[in-house]
């Protein structure tokens, strides 16, 4: 917990902390930047910091909705937690004024922080496709619908239940269908008091211009490569592999995970198998959005590989790579249209292999290029 858990976004976090500190919080904010750089966890930390009371929660306080594991918060969240005291001892401590937390951050010890940590804070709500599926009692869909926004609007009109602020975090807000965006706009234009709506998105331009103009922008940058490598190692990756994936990640943990999946699939290909490109393309994700993202990543990698081969080649071999480069660029453009990603990838891979560029080398060359 606390903003210190968000790595590689120092400038942005400083800005968020100063908003919390001054209490001058815009009613609508848009956290935008590449996927997998900490926008959503930062939105949750921001919500926790806004509602933090800095009064350590004790058993003596009303405990009707106490989270299941307050001890976790007591042990790990603040400087005092270093002593391995059992929860009852900590709870018996008399209320002692503000807990030591950096200005504009959450303390991790108050009732609000504990509820935020357990995900059960009544005034901090996450709106995403998973939440929508539960709300509307249907399968998870790729879009956020107008009915979901209407529910949010209804809540926004109510008073906070526990804290000073009601915070709604709309995760991956680009999933809002236009009708839902229009419904949201009404709330953004006349925000209820003490309500903050945070939209997180890696596709800011998918949102209506009117939504953007009513939202305070907070930009998240790609993560430094060392941060990505560190996070991957923390999650159990081998250090050498973490460095390679970090080089391929373009500062995004999501891209790093995607590259990791691709490496695994590439490792399974048998050398000399004539249907390798076919088999590899068949492993694309079923979800068309994910498939498109993966195909675009692969085409970027292929382009890097082809450019390197082109630079190293002498005429007449150079001409072969010039033609392949042109063709792959064309396929890359097509990937933004509604095409069969599976076929598109297969064609690209077959043509690269025909020019003597092996599939297995795609990631290695890209990593080498990114490092160089
Ligand atoms: Zn707190």
XYZ file of C-alpha atoms and ligand atoms in Angstrom:
373
model
C 0.000 0.000 0.000
C 0.839 3.684 -0.229
C 2.210 5.555 -3.206
C 5.667 4.073 -2.603
C 4.333 0.858 -4.179
C 4.003 2.638 -7.552
C 7.429 2.467 -9.175
C 8.899 4.557 -11.965
C 6.268 7.345 -11.868
C 7.862 9.756 -9.409
C 6.776 12.989 -11.105
C 3.178 11.859 -11.466
C 2.942 10.552 -7.905
C 4.337 13.827 -6.583
C 1.554 15.625 -8.427
C -1.119 13.287 -7.037
C 0.202 13.694 -3.504
C 0.057 17.444 -3.777
C -3.604 17.196 -4.892
C -4.391 15.068 -1.830
C -2.457 17.391 0.444
C -4.235 20.531 -0.712
C -7.613 18.786 -0.961
C -8.204 20.598 -4.247
C -9.209 17.556 -6.188
C -10.698 17.785 -9.697
C -14.067 15.989 -9.894
C -12.995 14.095 -12.998
C -9.503 12.873 -13.757
C -8.039 10.804 -16.512
C -4.961 8.676 -15.787
C -3.528 7.952 -19.218
C -0.380 6.307 -20.545
C 0.820 2.984 -21.958
C -0.724 -0.264 -20.681
C 0.955 -1.863 -17.680
C 2.672 1.203 -16.167
C 0.711 1.494 -12.901
C -2.282 3.704 -13.767
C -4.888 1.522 -12.081
C -2.926 0.773 -8.862
C -2.086 4.488 -8.690
C -5.803 5.323 -8.927
C -6.490 2.984 -5.983
C -3.648 4.511 -3.964
C -4.961 7.972 -4.777
C -8.429 6.976 -3.542
C -6.971 5.499 -0.336
C -4.857 8.605 0.286
C -7.851 10.926 -0.220
C -9.946 9.072 2.338
C -7.189 8.346 4.866
C -8.035 9.702 8.342
C -4.613 8.953 9.882
C -6.305 7.722 13.036
C -5.103 4.155 13.635
C -7.994 1.738 13.764
C -8.455 0.038 17.132
C -10.824 -2.637 18.397
C -12.446 0.027 20.581
C -13.667 1.833 17.478
C -16.888 0.606 15.836
C -15.849 -2.523 13.998
C -19.024 -3.433 12.156
C -17.330 -3.729 8.808
C -13.806 -4.575 9.912
C -11.826 -6.210 7.127
C -10.860 -9.834 7.498
C -7.168 -9.355 7.951
C -6.429 -6.088 9.731
C -3.188 -7.616 11.001
C -1.743 -7.526 7.485
C -2.262 -3.817 7.277
C -0.764 -3.345 10.727
C 2.261 -5.434 9.926
C 3.157 -4.210 6.494
C 1.814 -0.755 5.967
C 3.730 1.633 8.193
C 6.978 2.179 10.050
C 5.437 1.008 13.341
C 4.525 -2.290 11.764
C 8.151 -3.429 11.870
C 7.695 -4.772 15.397
C 6.225 -8.266 15.032
C 3.524 -7.569 17.618
C 0.365 -9.655 17.332
C -2.754 -7.824 16.207
C -4.442 -7.622 19.656
C -1.419 -5.871 21.148
C -1.416 -3.371 18.320
C -5.145 -2.899 18.697
C -4.770 -2.220 22.433
C -2.550 0.760 21.696
C -4.363 3.950 22.701
C -5.378 6.319 19.899
C -2.311 8.495 19.542
C -2.941 11.128 16.919
C -1.854 11.143 13.311
C -0.002 8.045 12.123
C 3.346 8.756 10.534
C 2.690 8.722 6.795
C 4.242 11.042 4.208
C 2.130 14.106 3.419
C -0.522 13.382 0.810
C -0.195 9.622 1.196
C -2.251 6.964 2.983
C -1.298 5.717 6.463
C -2.352 2.095 5.963
C -3.512 1.952 9.592
C -6.816 3.792 9.755
C -10.195 2.187 9.222
C -10.554 3.721 5.768
C -7.098 2.511 4.673
C -7.800 -1.018 5.953
C -11.073 -1.148 4.065
C -9.443 0.252 0.940
C -6.740 -2.394 1.195
C -9.276 -5.194 1.495
C -11.160 -3.868 -1.550
C -14.326 -3.452 0.522
C -14.360 0.320 1.034
C -17.977 1.446 0.558
C -16.926 4.798 -0.936
C -14.249 3.522 -3.313
C -15.738 1.683 -6.257
C -14.021 0.110 -9.210
C -16.057 0.045 -12.392
C -14.773 -2.429 -14.962
C -16.114 -5.232 -17.161
C -15.845 -7.750 -14.322
C -17.854 -5.534 -12.012
C -20.356 -4.967 -14.808
C -20.827 -8.724 -15.290
C -21.734 -9.068 -11.599
C -23.936 -5.973 -11.652
C -25.925 -6.946 -14.724
C -25.746 -10.684 -13.975
C -24.322 -11.618 -17.358
C -21.082 -12.854 -18.925
C -18.133 -10.498 -18.978
C -18.251 -8.379 -22.110
C -15.567 -6.275 -23.771
C -17.604 -3.061 -23.480
C -18.821 -0.967 -20.601
C -22.508 -0.334 -21.129
C -24.808 2.571 -20.471
C -26.659 0.642 -17.722
C -23.404 0.395 -15.782
C -22.790 4.126 -16.055
C -26.380 4.796 -14.931
C -25.685 2.765 -11.786
C -22.515 4.769 -11.184
C -24.480 7.989 -11.665
C -27.031 6.846 -9.114
C -24.305 6.144 -6.530
C -22.613 9.424 -7.286
C -25.769 11.229 -6.108
C -25.658 9.507 -2.710
C -23.695 10.732 0.324
C -20.422 8.991 1.210
C -20.978 6.176 3.713
C -17.702 6.181 5.636
C -15.323 8.808 4.345
C -15.054 12.331 3.028
C -14.803 11.363 -0.639
C -16.605 9.012 -2.971
C -14.200 7.801 -5.610
C -15.130 5.866 -8.725
C -12.326 4.316 -10.703
C -13.401 3.421 -14.246
C -10.753 0.976 -15.341
C -9.832 0.844 -19.054
C -12.339 3.587 -19.776
C -11.878 3.146 -23.534
C -14.292 0.220 -23.101
C -17.153 2.688 -22.510
C -19.487 2.593 -25.517
C -20.360 6.062 -26.912
C -23.811 5.988 -25.308
C -22.204 5.200 -21.942
C -19.704 8.028 -22.431
C -22.555 10.426 -23.100
C -24.340 9.266 -19.955
C -21.122 9.765 -17.967
C -20.659 13.213 -19.429
C -23.787 14.445 -17.646
C -22.187 13.602 -14.289
C -18.880 15.136 -15.321
C -20.614 18.358 -16.333
C -22.429 18.714 -12.995
C -20.334 16.712 -10.525
C -21.945 15.942 -7.149
C -19.940 17.354 -4.195
C -17.028 15.310 -2.827
C -17.152 12.915 -5.740
C -14.124 12.028 -7.844
C -14.316 9.991 -11.005
C -10.969 8.637 -12.168
C -10.817 7.163 -15.645
C -7.779 5.048 -16.466
C -6.945 4.381 -20.086
C -4.147 3.486 -22.456
C -6.285 4.665 -25.382
C -7.177 8.215 -24.527
C -8.230 8.963 -28.086
C -11.024 6.382 -27.915
C -12.830 8.729 -25.527
C -15.143 11.532 -26.667
C -13.503 14.931 -26.917
C -16.088 16.232 -24.438
C -15.057 13.604 -21.851
C -11.416 14.587 -22.295
C -12.155 18.292 -21.990
C -14.023 17.722 -18.707
C -11.278 15.563 -17.165
C -8.044 16.644 -15.499
C -5.256 14.780 -17.316
C -2.622 12.869 -15.347
C 0.027 11.362 -17.565
C 1.863 8.112 -16.828
C 5.139 7.547 -18.659
C 6.614 4.264 -19.905
C 8.526 2.617 -17.044
C 12.326 2.809 -16.985
C 13.778 -0.472 -18.233
C 15.436 -1.196 -14.872
C 12.044 -0.905 -13.138
C 10.466 -3.409 -15.542
C 13.378 -5.825 -15.069
C 13.159 -5.421 -11.282
C 9.416 -6.059 -11.218
C 9.831 -9.148 -13.411
C 12.548 -10.515 -11.126
C 10.321 -9.834 -8.101
C 7.666 -11.944 -9.802
C 10.041 -14.849 -10.179
C 11.622 -14.286 -13.611
C 15.204 -15.348 -14.152
C 17.377 -12.145 -14.098
C 18.796 -12.650 -17.608
C 15.360 -13.306 -19.044
C 13.959 -10.325 -17.116
C 16.527 -8.057 -18.809
C 15.618 -9.411 -22.218
C 11.891 -8.990 -21.649
C 12.457 -5.504 -20.217
C 14.281 -4.572 -23.426
C 11.264 -5.736 -25.426
C 8.698 -4.146 -23.129
C 8.837 -0.508 -24.254
C 8.343 0.358 -20.589
C 5.100 -1.588 -20.197
C 4.603 -4.571 -17.895
C 1.777 -5.697 -20.153
C 4.091 -5.721 -23.183
C 6.723 -7.549 -21.118
C 4.182 -10.257 -20.258
C 3.176 -10.460 -23.906
C 6.816 -10.844 -24.969
C 7.256 -13.546 -22.303
C 4.320 -15.478 -23.783
C 5.744 -15.116 -27.289
C 9.141 -16.379 -26.156
C 7.534 -19.462 -24.662
C 5.657 -20.157 -27.883
C 8.735 -19.582 -30.024
C 10.715 -21.970 -27.827
C 8.228 -24.723 -28.615
C 8.744 -24.550 -32.406
C 10.673 -27.413 -33.941
C 13.518 -26.390 -36.276
C 12.829 -27.393 -39.860
C 9.116 -27.969 -39.289
C 7.532 -26.657 -42.535
C 4.302 -25.703 -40.778
C 6.027 -23.590 -38.106
C 4.526 -20.259 -39.178
C 1.103 -21.875 -39.352
C 1.454 -23.407 -35.878
C 2.776 -20.205 -34.396
C -0.061 -18.109 -35.832
C -2.573 -20.705 -34.589
C -1.448 -19.891 -31.043
C -2.817 -16.325 -31.214
C -5.246 -15.388 -28.423
C -8.908 -16.080 -29.228
C -9.935 -12.598 -28.141
C -9.683 -10.412 -31.262
C -8.481 -7.353 -29.349
C -5.632 -9.310 -27.736
C -4.877 -11.036 -31.042
C -4.533 -7.703 -32.796
C -2.221 -6.331 -30.103
C -0.058 -9.436 -30.315
C 0.092 -9.358 -34.099
C 1.097 -5.687 -33.980
C 3.865 -6.502 -31.488
C 5.098 -9.350 -33.665
C 5.065 -7.206 -36.782
C 7.050 -4.522 -34.934
C 9.574 -7.190 -33.953
C 9.698 -8.520 -37.510
C 10.255 -4.985 -38.828
C 13.179 -4.524 -36.416
C 14.648 -7.824 -37.576
C 14.188 -6.969 -41.260
C 15.688 -3.491 -40.838
C 18.748 -5.025 -39.165
C 19.101 -7.544 -42.006
C 18.659 -4.774 -44.573
C 21.392 -2.656 -42.953
C 23.790 -5.594 -42.912
C 23.074 -6.733 -46.483
C 24.909 -5.750 -49.679
C 23.221 -5.521 -53.102
C 21.718 -7.554 -54.675
C 20.544 -9.247 -51.391
C 19.627 -5.793 -50.099
C 16.831 -5.581 -52.689
C 15.214 -8.666 -51.242
C 15.045 -7.041 -47.810
C 13.828 -3.730 -49.269
C 10.862 -5.567 -50.798
C 10.213 -7.504 -47.579
C 10.385 -4.321 -45.516
C 7.843 -2.618 -47.789
C 5.538 -5.611 -47.668
C 5.743 -5.968 -43.874
C 5.050 -2.260 -43.398
C 1.944 -2.733 -45.508
C 0.858 -5.674 -43.316
C 1.541 -3.558 -40.226
C -0.856 -0.898 -41.576
C -3.452 -3.568 -42.331
C -3.319 -4.773 -38.718
C -5.140 -1.587 -37.712
C -8.083 -2.555 -39.890
C -10.665 -5.226 -39.407
C -8.780 -8.127 -40.987
C -8.044 -11.745 -40.136
C -5.071 -11.299 -37.796
C -4.328 -14.969 -37.998
C -3.856 -14.905 -41.782
C -2.031 -11.630 -41.669
C 0.508 -12.980 -39.183
C 0.934 -16.188 -41.111
C 1.677 -14.289 -44.337
C 4.165 -12.020 -42.548
C 5.975 -14.943 -40.910
C 6.082 -17.023 -44.084
C 7.495 -14.143 -46.094
C 10.146 -13.447 -43.448
C 11.149 -17.095 -43.310
C 11.301 -17.225 -47.106
C 13.793 -14.342 -46.991
C 15.900 -16.396 -44.583
C 14.858 -14.711 -41.320
C 14.080 -17.322 -38.700
C 11.125 -17.003 -36.358
C 13.262 -17.941 -33.354
C 15.530 -14.963 -33.995
C 12.708 -12.446 -33.889
C 12.887 -11.753 -30.170
C 16.643 -12.132 -29.810
C 17.344 -9.548 -32.481
C 14.736 -7.229 -31.074
C 16.268 -7.511 -27.615
C 19.733 -6.926 -29.031
C 18.463 -3.869 -30.933
C 16.682 -2.480 -27.911
C 19.830 -2.943 -25.827
C 22.024 -1.389 -28.461
Zn -5.179 5.826 6.606
